[in-house]
Amino acid sequence: MKNNGRTIADTATTVADSAGVIRKHLDAFVTTAPLAESGTRKASETLNGVYERRCENQLVPDPACDDLKKAKDAAADAARLTADVNTVVQDYHGDMTALEKDLVTLQRQARALAKAAPHLSEDLDDAVTKVDALNKGAAKVAKGAGTLHTGLGTAKTGAADLDTGVGKLQTGATDLTGGMYKLVDGSGKLAGGLHDGADQIPDYDKQDRDARTQVMADPVQLASRDLHNAPNYGTGFAPYFIPLSLWVGAMVAYMLIQPLNRRALAAGSSAWRIALAGWLPVAAVGVLQTAALMSVLHWAIGLEMARAAGTVGFLFLVTACFAAIVQWLNARFGAAGRILVLALLMLQLTSAGGTYPVQTSPGFFNALHPFLPMSYVVEALRRLISGGGLGPVWQACAVLAAFTAGALALTALSARRKQVWTLDRLHPELSL
């Protein structure tokens, strides 16, 4: 004991100094915790108010709302952490007060031990008693120091989060400042543009305003104009009924005239000569019919034609074509050909588009329309009687010439076959 007295004295002095340091920091920690909680709470409330004014209560949110929200959240986290630290401090306030008293006692006893240590050998019993008391105080100090260490760890974490949040807050504030400058510049440009636009708005008088109101209320007006107007109902239907009468004339003519001359067939004449001999008389009758028909229509009924000579000449070609077609059907099919002539007339009347546009007819008649001669005759007569371009007229002439040539060729072929007698011709199954 004599040899270790100095060491004990030094150790006791160190313990006393350490207890003083711990007591000093404990006082600072107890005092700072409520202030940290109050400061972080006020910062969080301030940021919440800024965020509500600029982002939640505005029709057009501030461009820096995202950064403000991050800063607001970071401040709220920091406030919660400092609140937790302060709660720990308040919850253990009694223990810390007792710990402070124990530290005072420890410090006093340690200093007393340091003074008495050199004389321990002289008063060993008293030193043992004081060492026991010191041991008990040290145990209490260790327990309080553990609690303090835990609280300091929590405070350290909260302080780090608070530092991070403050950094984010500073960054968001910088961005907000830049955004405010941009907003000010944009507002100035907007004000200037509105001012310039207001200067460019014309000052209309009442008459101009009424006129523009009428235009806005009725911006589109429809104007209709007739091209090549037909003066009456009969003029509009003439292109339909004229070819009908010519077809019926050819059909009746071949009821009276043989399509193929029997004497020429018996004499062995050429097929083309026989076909032309049966066609020319009916074509001549058709020419006379056309002249009589157009005379009655023009002078008796009052039909006015935009191209009278062209109409008459075109009808001569029409009657020649119809005569050739009717001749072939009668020559090829005999008595049954008359029924086919009537059936073909019905098909032409329903698909020619003479009474209404053919596009409104069923698909069957739309398909037949381009393959029947009367379709072209009706369209051409409309241009010749009421006026218009001659493109459809020349097309109709080419089609009718092709039908005429084809029908005469088929009639010549039928005449060639008629020159050969068969049992069917000697004993026909049907005769009219």
Short mmCIF file of C-alpha atoms in Angstrom, two decimals:
data_model
loop_
_atom_site.label_atom_id
_atom_site.label_comp_id
_atom_site.label_asym_id
_atom_site.label_seq_id
_atom_site.Cartn_x
_atom_site.Cartn_y
_atom_site.Cartn_z
CA MET A 1 0.00 0.00 0.00
CA LYS A 2 2.89 2.30 0.76
CA ASN A 3 4.38 1.69 -2.68
CA ASN A 4 1.05 2.24 -4.55
CA GLY A 5 -0.15 5.29 -2.69
CA ARG A 6 1.05 7.69 -5.36
CA THR A 7 -0.56 5.64 -8.12
CA ILE A 8 -3.86 5.58 -6.28
CA ALA A 9 -3.65 9.32 -5.84
CA ASP A 10 -3.05 9.87 -9.58
CA THR A 11 -5.90 7.53 -10.52
CA ALA A 12 -8.30 9.22 -8.15
CA THR A 13 -7.34 12.60 -9.61
CA THR A 14 -8.02 11.28 -13.12
CA VAL A 15 -11.42 9.94 -12.03
CA ALA A 16 -12.31 13.30 -10.48
CA ASP A 17 -11.33 15.18 -13.66
CA SER A 18 -13.27 12.74 -15.86
CA ALA A 19 -16.37 13.08 -13.69
CA GLY A 20 -16.13 16.86 -14.07
CA VAL A 21 -15.91 16.62 -17.88
CA ILE A 22 -18.84 14.21 -18.05
CA ARG A 23 -20.92 16.45 -15.80
CA LYS A 24 -20.13 19.49 -17.97
CA HIS A 25 -21.14 17.73 -21.23
CA LEU A 26 -24.21 16.28 -19.56
CA ASP A 27 -25.37 19.78 -18.64
CA ALA A 28 -24.76 21.00 -22.22
CA PHE A 29 -26.65 18.03 -23.69
CA VAL A 30 -29.67 18.53 -21.40
CA THR A 31 -29.74 22.24 -22.26
CA THR A 32 -29.24 21.86 -26.06
CA ALA A 33 -31.79 19.07 -26.75
CA PRO A 34 -34.97 21.23 -26.29
CA LEU A 35 -33.42 24.06 -28.33
CA ALA A 36 -32.57 21.65 -31.18
CA GLU A 37 -36.11 20.29 -31.15
CA SER A 38 -37.65 23.79 -31.22
CA GLY A 39 -35.34 25.00 -34.00
CA THR A 40 -35.91 22.02 -36.31
CA ARG A 41 -39.69 22.15 -35.68
CA LYS A 42 -39.83 25.83 -36.62
CA ALA A 43 -37.76 25.16 -39.76
CA SER A 44 -40.12 22.33 -40.77
CA GLU A 45 -43.20 24.53 -40.17
CA THR A 46 -41.67 27.35 -42.21
CA LEU A 47 -40.93 25.06 -45.15
CA ASN A 48 -44.44 23.60 -44.94
CA GLY A 49 -45.90 27.10 -45.15
CA VAL A 50 -43.71 27.98 -48.16
CA TYR A 51 -44.68 24.74 -49.90
CA GLU A 52 -48.43 25.31 -49.31
CA ARG A 53 -48.28 28.91 -50.60
CA ARG A 54 -46.27 28.12 -53.75
CA CYS A 55 -47.42 24.63 -54.67
CA GLU A 56 -50.77 23.65 -53.12
CA ASN A 57 -52.72 26.95 -53.22
CA GLN A 58 -51.67 28.07 -56.73
CA LEU A 59 -53.44 27.32 -60.03
CA VAL A 60 -50.03 27.01 -61.70
CA PRO A 61 -47.55 25.26 -59.35
CA ASP A 62 -44.09 26.77 -58.88
CA PRO A 63 -41.38 25.01 -61.00
CA ALA A 64 -39.35 24.49 -57.78
CA CYS A 65 -42.15 22.50 -56.07
CA ASP A 66 -40.30 19.22 -56.38
CA ASP A 67 -37.20 20.60 -54.66
CA LEU A 68 -39.34 22.35 -52.02
CA LYS A 69 -41.11 19.07 -51.26
CA LYS A 70 -37.77 17.28 -50.78
CA ALA A 71 -36.55 20.04 -48.46
CA LYS A 72 -39.86 20.00 -46.52
CA ASP A 73 -39.64 16.23 -46.04
CA ALA A 74 -36.00 16.42 -44.91
CA ALA A 75 -36.84 19.16 -42.37
CA ALA A 76 -39.77 17.09 -41.09
CA ASP A 77 -37.45 14.07 -40.61
CA ALA A 78 -34.93 16.24 -38.76
CA ALA A 79 -37.69 17.64 -36.52
CA ARG A 80 -38.87 14.12 -35.67
CA LEU A 81 -35.31 13.00 -34.82
CA THR A 82 -34.62 15.99 -32.54
CA ALA A 83 -38.03 15.46 -30.93
CA ASP A 84 -37.06 11.84 -30.25
CA VAL A 85 -33.74 12.94 -28.72
CA ASN A 86 -35.46 15.53 -26.55
CA THR A 87 -38.02 12.89 -25.50
CA VAL A 88 -35.16 10.61 -24.41
CA VAL A 89 -33.57 13.47 -22.49
CA GLN A 90 -36.86 14.39 -20.79
CA ASP A 91 -37.68 10.74 -20.03
CA TYR A 92 -34.29 10.24 -18.36
CA HIS A 93 -34.11 13.70 -16.83
CA GLY A 94 -34.51 12.31 -13.34
CA ASP A 95 -31.77 9.75 -13.92
CA MET A 96 -29.50 12.44 -15.33
CA THR A 97 -30.13 14.68 -12.33
CA ALA A 98 -29.26 11.81 -10.01
CA LEU A 99 -26.29 11.02 -12.24
CA GLU A 100 -25.13 14.63 -11.94
CA LYS A 101 -25.34 14.44 -8.15
CA ASP A 102 -23.45 11.14 -8.19
CA LEU A 103 -20.81 12.72 -10.43
CA VAL A 104 -20.43 15.58 -7.91
CA THR A 105 -20.11 13.07 -5.10
CA LEU A 106 -17.68 10.97 -7.11
CA GLN A 107 -15.61 14.01 -8.01
CA ARG A 108 -15.50 15.14 -4.34
CA GLN A 109 -14.63 11.68 -3.04
CA ALA A 110 -12.05 11.10 -5.78
CA ARG A 111 -10.30 14.36 -4.88
CA ALA A 112 -10.43 13.43 -1.22
CA LEU A 113 -8.97 10.05 -2.09
CA ALA A 114 -6.25 11.75 -4.11
CA LYS A 115 -5.33 13.85 -1.08
CA ALA A 116 -5.50 10.95 1.32
CA ALA A 117 -3.82 8.35 -0.88
CA PRO A 118 -0.23 9.14 0.31
CA HIS A 119 -1.39 8.51 3.86
CA LEU A 120 -3.39 5.33 3.10
CA SER A 121 -0.97 3.20 4.97
CA GLU A 122 -1.68 5.26 8.05
CA ASP A 123 -5.44 5.04 7.85
CA LEU A 124 -6.17 1.88 5.82
CA ASP A 125 -9.52 1.14 7.35
CA ASP A 126 -10.84 4.60 6.48
CA ALA A 127 -9.47 4.26 2.92
CA VAL A 128 -11.21 0.90 2.42
CA THR A 129 -14.50 2.43 3.46
CA LYS A 130 -14.05 5.30 1.03
CA VAL A 131 -12.99 2.92 -1.76
CA ASP A 132 -16.20 0.97 -1.24
CA ALA A 133 -18.16 4.18 -1.48
CA LEU A 134 -16.19 5.12 -4.59
CA ASN A 135 -16.90 1.71 -6.15
CA LYS A 136 -20.62 2.13 -5.62
CA GLY A 137 -20.52 5.61 -7.14
CA ALA A 138 -18.48 4.33 -10.10
CA ALA A 139 -21.10 1.63 -10.76
CA LYS A 140 -23.81 4.29 -10.85
CA VAL A 141 -21.65 6.42 -13.11
CA ALA A 142 -21.13 3.45 -15.49
CA LYS A 143 -24.86 2.85 -15.63
CA GLY A 144 -25.58 6.55 -16.32
CA ALA A 145 -22.75 6.70 -18.84
CA GLY A 146 -24.33 3.77 -20.77
CA THR A 147 -27.65 5.63 -20.91
CA LEU A 148 -25.82 8.78 -21.92
CA HIS A 149 -23.94 6.90 -24.65
CA THR A 150 -27.16 5.58 -26.11
CA GLY A 151 -28.73 9.04 -26.10
CA LEU A 152 -25.62 10.56 -27.65
CA GLY A 153 -25.71 7.94 -30.45
CA THR A 154 -29.32 8.84 -31.24
CA ALA A 155 -28.46 12.53 -31.10
CA LYS A 156 -25.52 11.95 -33.44
CA THR A 157 -27.72 10.18 -36.00
CA GLY A 158 -30.36 12.92 -35.78
CA ALA A 159 -27.69 15.58 -36.15
CA ALA A 160 -26.35 13.87 -39.31
CA ASP A 161 -29.86 13.65 -40.79
CA LEU A 162 -30.45 17.27 -39.84
CA ASP A 163 -27.22 18.27 -41.56
CA THR A 164 -28.24 16.37 -44.73
CA GLY A 165 -31.71 17.96 -44.65
CA VAL A 166 -30.22 21.41 -44.20
CA GLY A 167 -27.98 20.77 -47.21
CA LYS A 168 -30.98 19.74 -49.29
CA LEU A 169 -32.85 22.76 -48.00
CA GLN A 170 -30.01 25.00 -49.10
CA THR A 171 -29.93 23.40 -52.56
CA GLY A 172 -33.72 23.71 -52.90
CA ALA A 173 -33.58 27.33 -51.80
CA THR A 174 -30.93 28.02 -54.47
CA ASP A 175 -33.07 26.35 -57.14
CA LEU A 176 -36.09 28.26 -55.88
CA THR A 177 -34.18 31.51 -56.21
CA GLY A 178 -33.23 30.67 -59.82
CA GLY A 179 -36.83 29.71 -60.57
CA MET A 180 -38.07 32.99 -59.14
CA TYR A 181 -35.73 34.91 -61.43
CA LYS A 182 -37.02 32.94 -64.42
CA LEU A 183 -40.60 33.55 -63.28
CA VAL A 184 -39.95 37.26 -63.08
CA ASP A 185 -38.44 37.27 -66.58
CA GLY A 186 -41.34 35.23 -67.98
CA SER A 187 -43.90 37.49 -66.32
CA GLY A 188 -42.26 40.51 -67.91
CA LYS A 189 -42.31 38.90 -71.33
CA LEU A 190 -45.94 37.87 -70.88
CA ALA A 191 -46.92 41.39 -69.87
CA GLY A 192 -45.07 42.82 -72.86
CA GLY A 193 -46.68 40.33 -75.24
CA LEU A 194 -50.16 41.06 -73.89
CA HIS A 195 -49.55 44.76 -74.25
CA ASP A 196 -48.36 44.36 -77.86
CA GLY A 197 -51.32 42.08 -78.64
CA ALA A 198 -53.76 44.59 -77.17
CA ASP A 199 -52.26 47.30 -79.40
CA GLN A 200 -52.77 45.09 -82.48
CA ILE A 201 -56.48 44.41 -81.84
CA PRO A 202 -58.44 46.58 -84.29
CA ASP A 203 -61.13 48.89 -82.98
CA TYR A 204 -64.19 47.93 -85.07
CA ASP A 205 -67.22 50.15 -85.27
CA LYS A 206 -70.79 48.83 -84.86
CA GLN A 207 -71.22 48.09 -88.58
CA ASP A 208 -68.00 46.07 -88.76
CA ARG A 209 -68.89 44.18 -85.58
CA ASP A 210 -72.35 43.31 -86.97
CA ALA A 211 -70.81 42.10 -90.24
CA ARG A 212 -68.24 39.92 -88.47
CA THR A 213 -70.90 38.58 -86.12
CA GLN A 214 -72.90 37.45 -89.15
CA VAL A 215 -69.82 35.77 -90.62
CA MET A 216 -69.09 33.92 -87.37
CA ALA A 217 -72.72 32.85 -86.99
CA ASP A 218 -73.02 31.60 -90.59
CA PRO A 219 -69.47 31.04 -91.93
CA VAL A 220 -70.44 28.79 -94.84
CA GLN A 221 -73.08 29.47 -97.46
CA LEU A 222 -74.12 27.00 -100.11
CA ALA A 223 -74.52 28.20 -103.69
CA SER A 224 -76.10 25.97 -106.31
CA ARG A 225 -75.81 26.41 -110.06
CA ASP A 226 -77.36 24.27 -112.75
CA LEU A 227 -75.17 23.10 -115.60
CA HIS A 228 -77.09 22.59 -118.85
CA ASN A 229 -80.48 22.87 -117.24
CA ALA A 230 -83.41 20.99 -118.84
CA PRO A 231 -86.31 23.46 -119.22
CA ASN A 232 -89.04 20.92 -118.47
CA TYR A 233 -89.75 17.34 -117.43
CA GLY A 234 -90.15 16.08 -121.01
CA THR A 235 -86.75 17.39 -122.05
CA GLY A 236 -85.14 15.53 -119.16
CA PHE A 237 -86.82 12.24 -120.09
CA ALA A 238 -86.35 12.51 -123.88
CA PRO A 239 -82.89 10.81 -123.84
CA TYR A 240 -84.57 7.81 -122.21
CA PHE A 241 -87.72 7.45 -124.34
CA ILE A 242 -86.17 8.18 -127.76
CA PRO A 243 -83.91 5.04 -127.80
CA LEU A 244 -86.80 3.06 -126.35
CA SER A 245 -89.00 3.98 -129.34
CA LEU A 246 -86.21 3.17 -131.81
CA TRP A 247 -85.65 -0.26 -130.24
CA VAL A 248 -89.38 -1.01 -130.36
CA GLY A 249 -89.46 0.17 -134.00
CA ALA A 250 -86.67 -2.26 -134.94
CA MET A 251 -88.39 -5.06 -133.01
CA VAL A 252 -91.70 -4.46 -134.82
CA ALA A 253 -89.95 -4.13 -138.19
CA TYR A 254 -88.42 -7.61 -137.88
CA MET A 255 -91.84 -8.99 -137.05
CA LEU A 256 -92.82 -7.93 -140.56
CA ILE A 257 -89.53 -8.42 -142.42
CA GLN A 258 -87.53 -11.64 -142.45
CA PRO A 259 -84.11 -11.16 -140.81
CA LEU A 260 -82.56 -13.41 -143.48
CA ASN A 261 -83.88 -13.51 -147.05
CA ARG A 262 -84.90 -17.10 -147.79
CA ARG A 263 -84.45 -16.73 -151.53
CA ALA A 264 -80.88 -15.51 -151.02
CA LEU A 265 -80.22 -18.41 -148.64
CA ALA A 266 -81.52 -20.89 -151.19
CA ALA A 267 -79.52 -19.27 -154.00
CA GLY A 268 -76.30 -19.78 -152.06
CA SER A 269 -75.40 -16.08 -151.83
CA SER A 270 -72.52 -15.00 -149.58
CA ALA A 271 -73.27 -14.78 -145.89
CA TRP A 272 -72.34 -11.06 -145.66
CA ARG A 273 -74.62 -10.22 -148.58
CA ILE A 274 -77.50 -12.07 -146.96
CA ALA A 275 -76.91 -10.30 -143.64
CA LEU A 276 -76.76 -6.85 -145.26
CA ALA A 277 -79.85 -7.62 -147.37
CA GLY A 278 -81.84 -8.28 -144.20
CA TRP A 279 -80.40 -5.31 -142.29
CA LEU A 280 -80.47 -2.42 -144.79
CA PRO A 281 -84.29 -2.28 -145.24
CA VAL A 282 -84.89 -2.12 -141.49
CA ALA A 283 -82.10 0.45 -141.10
CA ALA A 284 -83.78 2.57 -143.78
CA VAL A 285 -87.12 2.26 -141.99
CA GLY A 286 -85.34 3.29 -138.78
CA VAL A 287 -83.97 6.41 -140.47
CA LEU A 288 -87.49 7.35 -141.58
CA GLN A 289 -88.78 6.61 -138.07
CA THR A 290 -86.07 8.82 -136.58
CA ALA A 291 -86.91 11.71 -138.92
CA ALA A 292 -90.62 11.43 -138.11
CA LEU A 293 -90.01 11.07 -134.38
CA MET A 294 -87.71 14.10 -134.11
CA SER A 295 -90.04 16.23 -136.26
CA VAL A 296 -92.95 15.52 -133.94
CA LEU A 297 -90.85 16.10 -130.84
CA HIS A 298 -89.44 19.41 -132.08
CA TRP A 299 -92.31 21.06 -133.92
CA ALA A 300 -95.34 19.48 -132.25
CA ILE A 301 -94.17 19.03 -128.65
CA GLY A 302 -91.53 21.77 -128.54
CA LEU A 303 -88.36 19.82 -127.75
CA GLU A 304 -85.38 22.16 -127.99
CA MET A 305 -81.99 20.61 -128.70
CA ALA A 306 -78.63 22.21 -128.04
CA ARG A 307 -77.18 20.30 -131.05
CA ALA A 308 -80.11 19.41 -133.30
CA ALA A 309 -78.13 18.16 -136.33
CA GLY A 310 -75.80 16.14 -134.14
CA THR A 311 -78.77 14.61 -132.33
CA VAL A 312 -80.42 13.48 -135.57
CA GLY A 313 -77.17 12.10 -137.01
CA PHE A 314 -76.41 10.23 -133.80
CA LEU A 315 -79.93 8.71 -133.81
CA PHE A 316 -79.33 7.38 -137.33
CA LEU A 317 -76.36 5.43 -135.91
CA VAL A 318 -78.50 4.30 -132.96
CA THR A 319 -81.29 2.90 -135.14
CA ALA A 320 -78.74 1.14 -137.37
CA CYS A 321 -77.14 -0.46 -134.28
CA PHE A 322 -80.49 -1.53 -132.79
CA ALA A 323 -81.60 -2.99 -136.12
CA ALA A 324 -78.37 -5.05 -136.36
CA ILE A 325 -78.77 -6.41 -132.81
CA VAL A 326 -82.47 -7.30 -133.27
CA GLN A 327 -81.69 -8.90 -136.65
CA TRP A 328 -79.04 -11.17 -135.15
CA LEU A 329 -81.24 -12.31 -132.26
CA ASN A 330 -84.07 -13.18 -134.69
CA ALA A 331 -81.73 -14.80 -137.21
CA ARG A 332 -79.88 -16.89 -134.63
CA PHE A 333 -82.73 -17.96 -132.33
CA GLY A 334 -85.76 -17.76 -134.62
CA ALA A 335 -89.07 -17.37 -132.84
CA ALA A 336 -87.34 -17.48 -129.43
CA GLY A 337 -85.27 -14.49 -130.54
CA ARG A 338 -88.32 -12.24 -130.30
CA ILE A 339 -88.58 -13.07 -126.59
CA LEU A 340 -84.88 -12.41 -126.16
CA VAL A 341 -85.28 -9.02 -127.88
CA LEU A 342 -88.00 -8.09 -125.40
CA ALA A 343 -85.96 -9.37 -122.43
CA LEU A 344 -82.90 -7.41 -123.58
CA LEU A 345 -85.06 -4.29 -123.82
CA MET A 346 -86.19 -4.75 -120.23
CA LEU A 347 -82.60 -5.16 -119.02
CA GLN A 348 -81.53 -2.01 -120.86
CA LEU A 349 -84.41 0.05 -119.50
CA THR A 350 -83.59 -0.90 -115.90
CA SER A 351 -79.82 -0.46 -116.17
CA ALA A 352 -79.49 2.57 -118.50
CA GLY A 353 -79.98 5.15 -115.71
CA GLY A 354 -82.59 7.07 -117.70
CA THR A 355 -85.03 7.86 -114.88
CA TYR A 356 -82.63 8.02 -111.89
CA PRO A 357 -78.88 7.53 -111.36
CA VAL A 358 -77.87 3.96 -111.97
CA GLN A 359 -75.77 4.06 -108.77
CA THR A 360 -79.03 3.89 -106.80
CA SER A 361 -80.04 0.65 -108.56
CA PRO A 362 -79.27 -2.84 -107.22
CA GLY A 363 -75.80 -4.21 -107.83
CA PHE A 364 -76.99 -6.50 -110.65
CA PHE A 365 -78.07 -3.56 -112.82
CA ASN A 366 -74.93 -1.61 -111.92
CA ALA A 367 -72.91 -4.55 -113.25
CA LEU A 368 -74.90 -4.66 -116.52
CA HIS A 369 -74.81 -0.90 -117.10
CA PRO A 370 -71.45 -0.63 -118.96
CA PHE A 371 -72.15 -3.64 -121.22
CA LEU A 372 -75.45 -2.58 -122.85
CA PRO A 373 -75.70 -0.08 -125.75
CA MET A 374 -78.65 1.91 -124.43
CA SER A 375 -76.56 3.08 -121.43
CA TYR A 376 -74.23 4.96 -123.78
CA VAL A 377 -77.13 6.22 -125.95
CA VAL A 378 -78.89 7.83 -122.95
CA GLU A 379 -75.74 9.60 -121.74
CA ALA A 380 -74.85 10.87 -125.24
CA LEU A 381 -78.38 12.19 -125.92
CA ARG A 382 -78.28 14.18 -122.67
CA ARG A 383 -75.18 16.01 -123.91
CA LEU A 384 -76.64 16.55 -127.38
CA ILE A 385 -80.05 17.78 -126.20
CA SER A 386 -79.21 19.75 -123.02
CA GLY A 387 -75.57 20.63 -123.75
CA GLY A 388 -72.25 19.67 -122.25
CA GLY A 389 -68.98 18.10 -123.28
CA LEU A 390 -68.94 15.74 -126.27
CA GLY A 391 -66.68 13.12 -124.72
CA PRO A 392 -69.58 10.74 -123.90
CA VAL A 393 -70.99 11.28 -127.45
CA TRP A 394 -67.81 10.12 -129.17
CA GLN A 395 -67.53 7.21 -126.77
CA ALA A 396 -71.11 6.20 -127.55
CA CYS A 397 -70.43 6.40 -131.29
CA ALA A 398 -67.47 4.04 -130.94
CA VAL A 399 -69.47 1.60 -128.80
CA LEU A 400 -72.48 1.62 -131.15
CA ALA A 401 -70.23 1.10 -134.19
CA ALA A 402 -68.63 -1.88 -132.43
CA PHE A 403 -72.05 -3.34 -131.52
CA THR A 404 -73.25 -2.85 -135.13
CA ALA A 405 -70.20 -4.52 -136.66
CA GLY A 406 -70.33 -7.37 -134.15
CA ALA A 407 -74.07 -7.96 -134.66
CA LEU A 408 -73.69 -8.00 -138.47
CA ALA A 409 -70.78 -10.45 -138.20
CA LEU A 410 -72.85 -12.74 -135.97
CA THR A 411 -75.79 -12.43 -138.41
CA ALA A 412 -73.52 -13.42 -141.30
CA LEU A 413 -72.37 -16.43 -139.29
CA SER A 414 -75.99 -17.37 -138.63
CA ALA A 415 -76.74 -17.00 -142.36
CA ARG A 416 -73.89 -19.33 -143.16
CA ARG A 417 -75.35 -21.90 -140.79
CA LYS A 418 -78.83 -21.43 -142.27
CA GLN A 419 -77.52 -22.49 -145.66
CA VAL A 420 -77.04 -25.98 -144.22
CA TRP A 421 -80.38 -27.80 -143.73
CA THR A 422 -80.84 -29.97 -140.66
CA LEU A 423 -83.69 -32.04 -139.24
CA ASP A 424 -84.40 -29.26 -136.70
CA ARG A 425 -85.03 -26.82 -139.53
CA LEU A 426 -87.20 -29.28 -141.43
CA HIS A 427 -89.24 -30.09 -138.31
CA PRO A 428 -88.94 -27.15 -135.88
CA GLU A 429 -89.99 -27.75 -132.29
CA LEU A 430 -91.59 -24.31 -131.97
CA SER A 431 -93.19 -22.12 -134.61
CA LEU A 432 -94.98 -18.81 -134.31
#
